[in-house]
Short mmCIF file of C-alpha atoms and ligand atoms in Angstrom, two decimals:
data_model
loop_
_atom_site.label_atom_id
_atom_site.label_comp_id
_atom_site.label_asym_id
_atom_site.label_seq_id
_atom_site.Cartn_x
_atom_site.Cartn_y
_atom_site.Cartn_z
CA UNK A 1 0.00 0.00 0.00
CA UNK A 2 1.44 3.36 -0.54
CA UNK A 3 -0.02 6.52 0.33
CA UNK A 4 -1.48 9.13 -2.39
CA UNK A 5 0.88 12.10 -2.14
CA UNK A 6 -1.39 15.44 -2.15
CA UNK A 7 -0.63 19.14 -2.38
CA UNK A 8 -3.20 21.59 -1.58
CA UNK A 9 -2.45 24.72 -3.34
CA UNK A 10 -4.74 27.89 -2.19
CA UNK A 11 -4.78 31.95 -3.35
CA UNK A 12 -6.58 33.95 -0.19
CA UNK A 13 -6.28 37.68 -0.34
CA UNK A 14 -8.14 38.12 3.01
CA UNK A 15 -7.43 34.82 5.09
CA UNK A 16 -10.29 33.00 4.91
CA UNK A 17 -9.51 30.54 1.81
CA UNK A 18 -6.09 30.26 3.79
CA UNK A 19 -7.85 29.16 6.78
CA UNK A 20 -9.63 26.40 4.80
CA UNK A 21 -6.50 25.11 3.07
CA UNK A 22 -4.21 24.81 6.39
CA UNK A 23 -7.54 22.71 7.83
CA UNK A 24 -7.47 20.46 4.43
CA UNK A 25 -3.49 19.81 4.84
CA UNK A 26 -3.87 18.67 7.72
CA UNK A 27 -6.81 16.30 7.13
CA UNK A 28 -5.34 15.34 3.69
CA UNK A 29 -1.77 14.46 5.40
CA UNK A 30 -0.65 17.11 2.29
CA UNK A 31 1.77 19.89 1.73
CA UNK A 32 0.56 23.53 0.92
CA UNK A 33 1.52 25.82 -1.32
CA UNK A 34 0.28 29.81 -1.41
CA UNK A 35 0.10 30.88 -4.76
CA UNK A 36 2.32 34.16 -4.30
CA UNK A 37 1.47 37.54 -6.45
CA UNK A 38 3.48 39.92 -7.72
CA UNK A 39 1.58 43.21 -6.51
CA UNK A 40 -0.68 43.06 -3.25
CA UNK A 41 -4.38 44.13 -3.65
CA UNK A 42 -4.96 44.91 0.09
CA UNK A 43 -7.77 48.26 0.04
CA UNK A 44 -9.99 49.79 -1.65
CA UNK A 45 -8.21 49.72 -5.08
CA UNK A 46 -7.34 45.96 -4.65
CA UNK A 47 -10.82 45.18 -4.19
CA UNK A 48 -11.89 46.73 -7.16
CA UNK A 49 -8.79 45.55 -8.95
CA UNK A 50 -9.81 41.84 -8.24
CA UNK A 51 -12.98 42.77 -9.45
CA UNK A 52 -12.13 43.58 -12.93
CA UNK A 53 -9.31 41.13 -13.58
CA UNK A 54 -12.56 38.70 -12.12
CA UNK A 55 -14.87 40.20 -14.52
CA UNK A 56 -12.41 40.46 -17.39
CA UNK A 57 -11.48 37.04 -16.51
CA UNK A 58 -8.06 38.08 -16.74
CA UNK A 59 -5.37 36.08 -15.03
CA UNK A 60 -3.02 38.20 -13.14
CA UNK A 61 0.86 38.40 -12.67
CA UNK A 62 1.97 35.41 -9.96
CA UNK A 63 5.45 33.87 -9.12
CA UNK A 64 6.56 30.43 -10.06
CA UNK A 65 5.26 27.61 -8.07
CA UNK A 66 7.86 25.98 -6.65
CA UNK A 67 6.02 22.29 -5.68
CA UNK A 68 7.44 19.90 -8.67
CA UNK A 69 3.84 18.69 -9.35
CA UNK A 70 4.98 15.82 -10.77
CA UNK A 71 5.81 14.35 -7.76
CA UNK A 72 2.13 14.68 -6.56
CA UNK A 73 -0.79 12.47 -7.19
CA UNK A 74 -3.34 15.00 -6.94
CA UNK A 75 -3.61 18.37 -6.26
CA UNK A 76 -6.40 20.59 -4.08
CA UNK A 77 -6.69 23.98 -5.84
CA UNK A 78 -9.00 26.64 -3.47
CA UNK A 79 -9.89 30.02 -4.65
CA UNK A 80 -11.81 32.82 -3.40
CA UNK A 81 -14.96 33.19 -5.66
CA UNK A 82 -15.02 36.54 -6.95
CA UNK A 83 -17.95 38.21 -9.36
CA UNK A 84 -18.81 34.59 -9.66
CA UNK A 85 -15.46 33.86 -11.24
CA UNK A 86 -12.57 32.37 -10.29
CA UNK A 87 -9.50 34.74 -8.62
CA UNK A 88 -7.43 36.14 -11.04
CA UNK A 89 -4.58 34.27 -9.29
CA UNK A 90 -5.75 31.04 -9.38
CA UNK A 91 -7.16 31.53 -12.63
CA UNK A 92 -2.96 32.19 -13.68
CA UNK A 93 -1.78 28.81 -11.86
CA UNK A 94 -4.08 27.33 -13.23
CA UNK A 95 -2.85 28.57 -17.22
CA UNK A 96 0.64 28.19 -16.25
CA UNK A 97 0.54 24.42 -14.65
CA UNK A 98 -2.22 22.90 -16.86
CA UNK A 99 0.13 20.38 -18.49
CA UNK A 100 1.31 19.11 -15.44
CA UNK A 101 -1.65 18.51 -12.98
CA UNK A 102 -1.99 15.02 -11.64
CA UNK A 103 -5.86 14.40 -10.96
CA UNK A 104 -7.49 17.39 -9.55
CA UNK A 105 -10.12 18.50 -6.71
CA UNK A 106 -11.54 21.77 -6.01
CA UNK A 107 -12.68 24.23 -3.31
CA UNK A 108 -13.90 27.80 -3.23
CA UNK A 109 -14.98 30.37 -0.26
CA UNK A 110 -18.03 32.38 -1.00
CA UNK A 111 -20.21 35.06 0.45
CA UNK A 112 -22.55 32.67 -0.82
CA UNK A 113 -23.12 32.58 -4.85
CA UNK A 114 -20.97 31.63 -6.88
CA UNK A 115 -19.31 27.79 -6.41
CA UNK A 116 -20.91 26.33 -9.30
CA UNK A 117 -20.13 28.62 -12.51
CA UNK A 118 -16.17 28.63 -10.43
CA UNK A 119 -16.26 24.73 -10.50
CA UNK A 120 -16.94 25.22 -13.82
CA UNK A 121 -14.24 27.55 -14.75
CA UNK A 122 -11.94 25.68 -12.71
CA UNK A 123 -13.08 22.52 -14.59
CA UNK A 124 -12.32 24.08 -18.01
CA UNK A 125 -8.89 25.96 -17.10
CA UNK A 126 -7.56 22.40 -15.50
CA UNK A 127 -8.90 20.54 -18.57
CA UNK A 128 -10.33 17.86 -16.56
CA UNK A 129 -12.90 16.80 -14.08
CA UNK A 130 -11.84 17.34 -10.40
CA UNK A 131 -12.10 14.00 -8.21
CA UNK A 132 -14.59 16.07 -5.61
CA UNK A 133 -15.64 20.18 -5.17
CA UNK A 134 -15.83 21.27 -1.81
CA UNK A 135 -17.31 25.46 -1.41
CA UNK A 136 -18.06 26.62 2.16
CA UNK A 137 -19.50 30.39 3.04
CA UNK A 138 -17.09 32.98 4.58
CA UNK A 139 -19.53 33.15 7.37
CA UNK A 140 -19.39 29.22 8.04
CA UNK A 141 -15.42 29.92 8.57
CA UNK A 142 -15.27 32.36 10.71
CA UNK A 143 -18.12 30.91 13.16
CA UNK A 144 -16.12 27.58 12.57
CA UNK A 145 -19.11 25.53 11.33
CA UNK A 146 -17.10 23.95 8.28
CA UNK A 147 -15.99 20.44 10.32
CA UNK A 148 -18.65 18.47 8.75
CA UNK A 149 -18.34 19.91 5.13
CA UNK A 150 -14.99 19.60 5.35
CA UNK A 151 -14.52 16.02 6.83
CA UNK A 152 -17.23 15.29 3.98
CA UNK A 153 -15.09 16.85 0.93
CA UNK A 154 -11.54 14.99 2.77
CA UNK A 155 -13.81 11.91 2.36
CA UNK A 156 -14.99 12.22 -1.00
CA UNK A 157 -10.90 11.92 -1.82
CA UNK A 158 -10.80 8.95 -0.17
CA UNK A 159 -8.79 6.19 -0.39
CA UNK A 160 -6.23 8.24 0.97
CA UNK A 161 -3.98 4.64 0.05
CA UNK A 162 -3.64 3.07 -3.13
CA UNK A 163 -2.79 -0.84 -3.92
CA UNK A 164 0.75 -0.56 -4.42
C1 FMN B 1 -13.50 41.33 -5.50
C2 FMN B 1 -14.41 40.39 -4.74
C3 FMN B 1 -15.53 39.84 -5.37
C4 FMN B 1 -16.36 38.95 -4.67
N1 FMN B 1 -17.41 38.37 -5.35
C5 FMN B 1 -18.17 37.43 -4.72
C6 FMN B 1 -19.23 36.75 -5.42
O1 FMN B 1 -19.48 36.93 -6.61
N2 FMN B 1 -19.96 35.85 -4.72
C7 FMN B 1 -19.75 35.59 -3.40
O2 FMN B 1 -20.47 34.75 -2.84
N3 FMN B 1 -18.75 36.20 -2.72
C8 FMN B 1 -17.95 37.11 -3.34
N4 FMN B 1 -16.91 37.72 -2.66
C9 FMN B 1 -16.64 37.32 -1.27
C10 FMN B 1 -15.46 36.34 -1.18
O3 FMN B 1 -15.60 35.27 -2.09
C11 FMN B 1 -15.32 35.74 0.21
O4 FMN B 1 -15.28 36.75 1.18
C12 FMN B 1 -14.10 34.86 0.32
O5 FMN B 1 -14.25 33.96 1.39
C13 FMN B 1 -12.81 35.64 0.51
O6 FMN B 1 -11.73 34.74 0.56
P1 FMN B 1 -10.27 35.17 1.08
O7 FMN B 1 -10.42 35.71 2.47
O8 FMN B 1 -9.48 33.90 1.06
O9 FMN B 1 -9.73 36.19 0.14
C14 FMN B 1 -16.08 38.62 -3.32
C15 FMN B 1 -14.97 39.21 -2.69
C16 FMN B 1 -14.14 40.07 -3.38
C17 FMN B 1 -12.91 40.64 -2.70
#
């Protein structure tokens, strides 16, 4: 039996997608990666910023990812969800490491519309199918009622082993 080697890789300009990855590494026994952006987008002019590139569906400048993906079975990807898109960020990794994703999962943090026309996104920038999708409310994070929906996406990637 070997173990399926995961990385969880997560863009969160305001914590709360953050908080959701660091909870999924640890229940997925994975490493984490924070996709890393050129120029902040803290304020006023951020927000709007993120808006656009959202709207425009724009991807937007981000460093190199330094996990070797090919040395991962599958791969988490978490966004924000923003003007029912997904973040310009994510929407970059995704351009930039489409060739080289292993199978696929996704997750998104909400306000609370949005998850399905991200999945889709998601689905089409990754040119494949994620394994499970897993969105949960900014509200459910920070009054920590996520356990269940979490514990029920972790499951959904189950087995966590593989016949050797
Ligand atoms: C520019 C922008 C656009 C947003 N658009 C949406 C939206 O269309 N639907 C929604 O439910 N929430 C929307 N939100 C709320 C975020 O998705 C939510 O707060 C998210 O959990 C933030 O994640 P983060 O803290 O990891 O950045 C938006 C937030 C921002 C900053």
């Amino acid at each position: 039996m070997a173990y399926l080697k995961t990385l969880v890789v997560y863009y969160s300009r305001s914590g709360t997608t953050r908080k959701i990855a660091e909870a999924l590494s640890e229940a997925l026994n994975a490493n984490i990666e924070e996709i890393v952006e050129a120029n902040g987008r803290a304020g006023f002019f951020g927000y709007v910023r993120s808006l656009v590139e959202a709207i425009q569906k724009n991807p937007s400048a981000i460093a190199q990812s330094k996990s070797d993906l090919s040395s991962y079975d599958r791969v988490v990807i978490g966004t924000p969800v923003w003007a029912w898109s997904v973040s310009s960020p994510v929407r970059a990794y995704l351009m930039a490491n489409k060739e080289h994703l292993p199978e696929v999962a996704f997750f998104c943090t909400l306000g609370g519309k949005g998850s399905e026309s991200v999945f889709g996104q998601m689905q089409s920038l990754a040119g494949k199918a994620p394994l499970a999708v897993y969105a949960v409310t900014a509200g459910e994070v920070t009054s920590a009622r996520y356990g269940a929906g979490l514990a029920a996406f972790a499951k959904a990637l189950e087995p966590s082993v593989s016949a050797a």
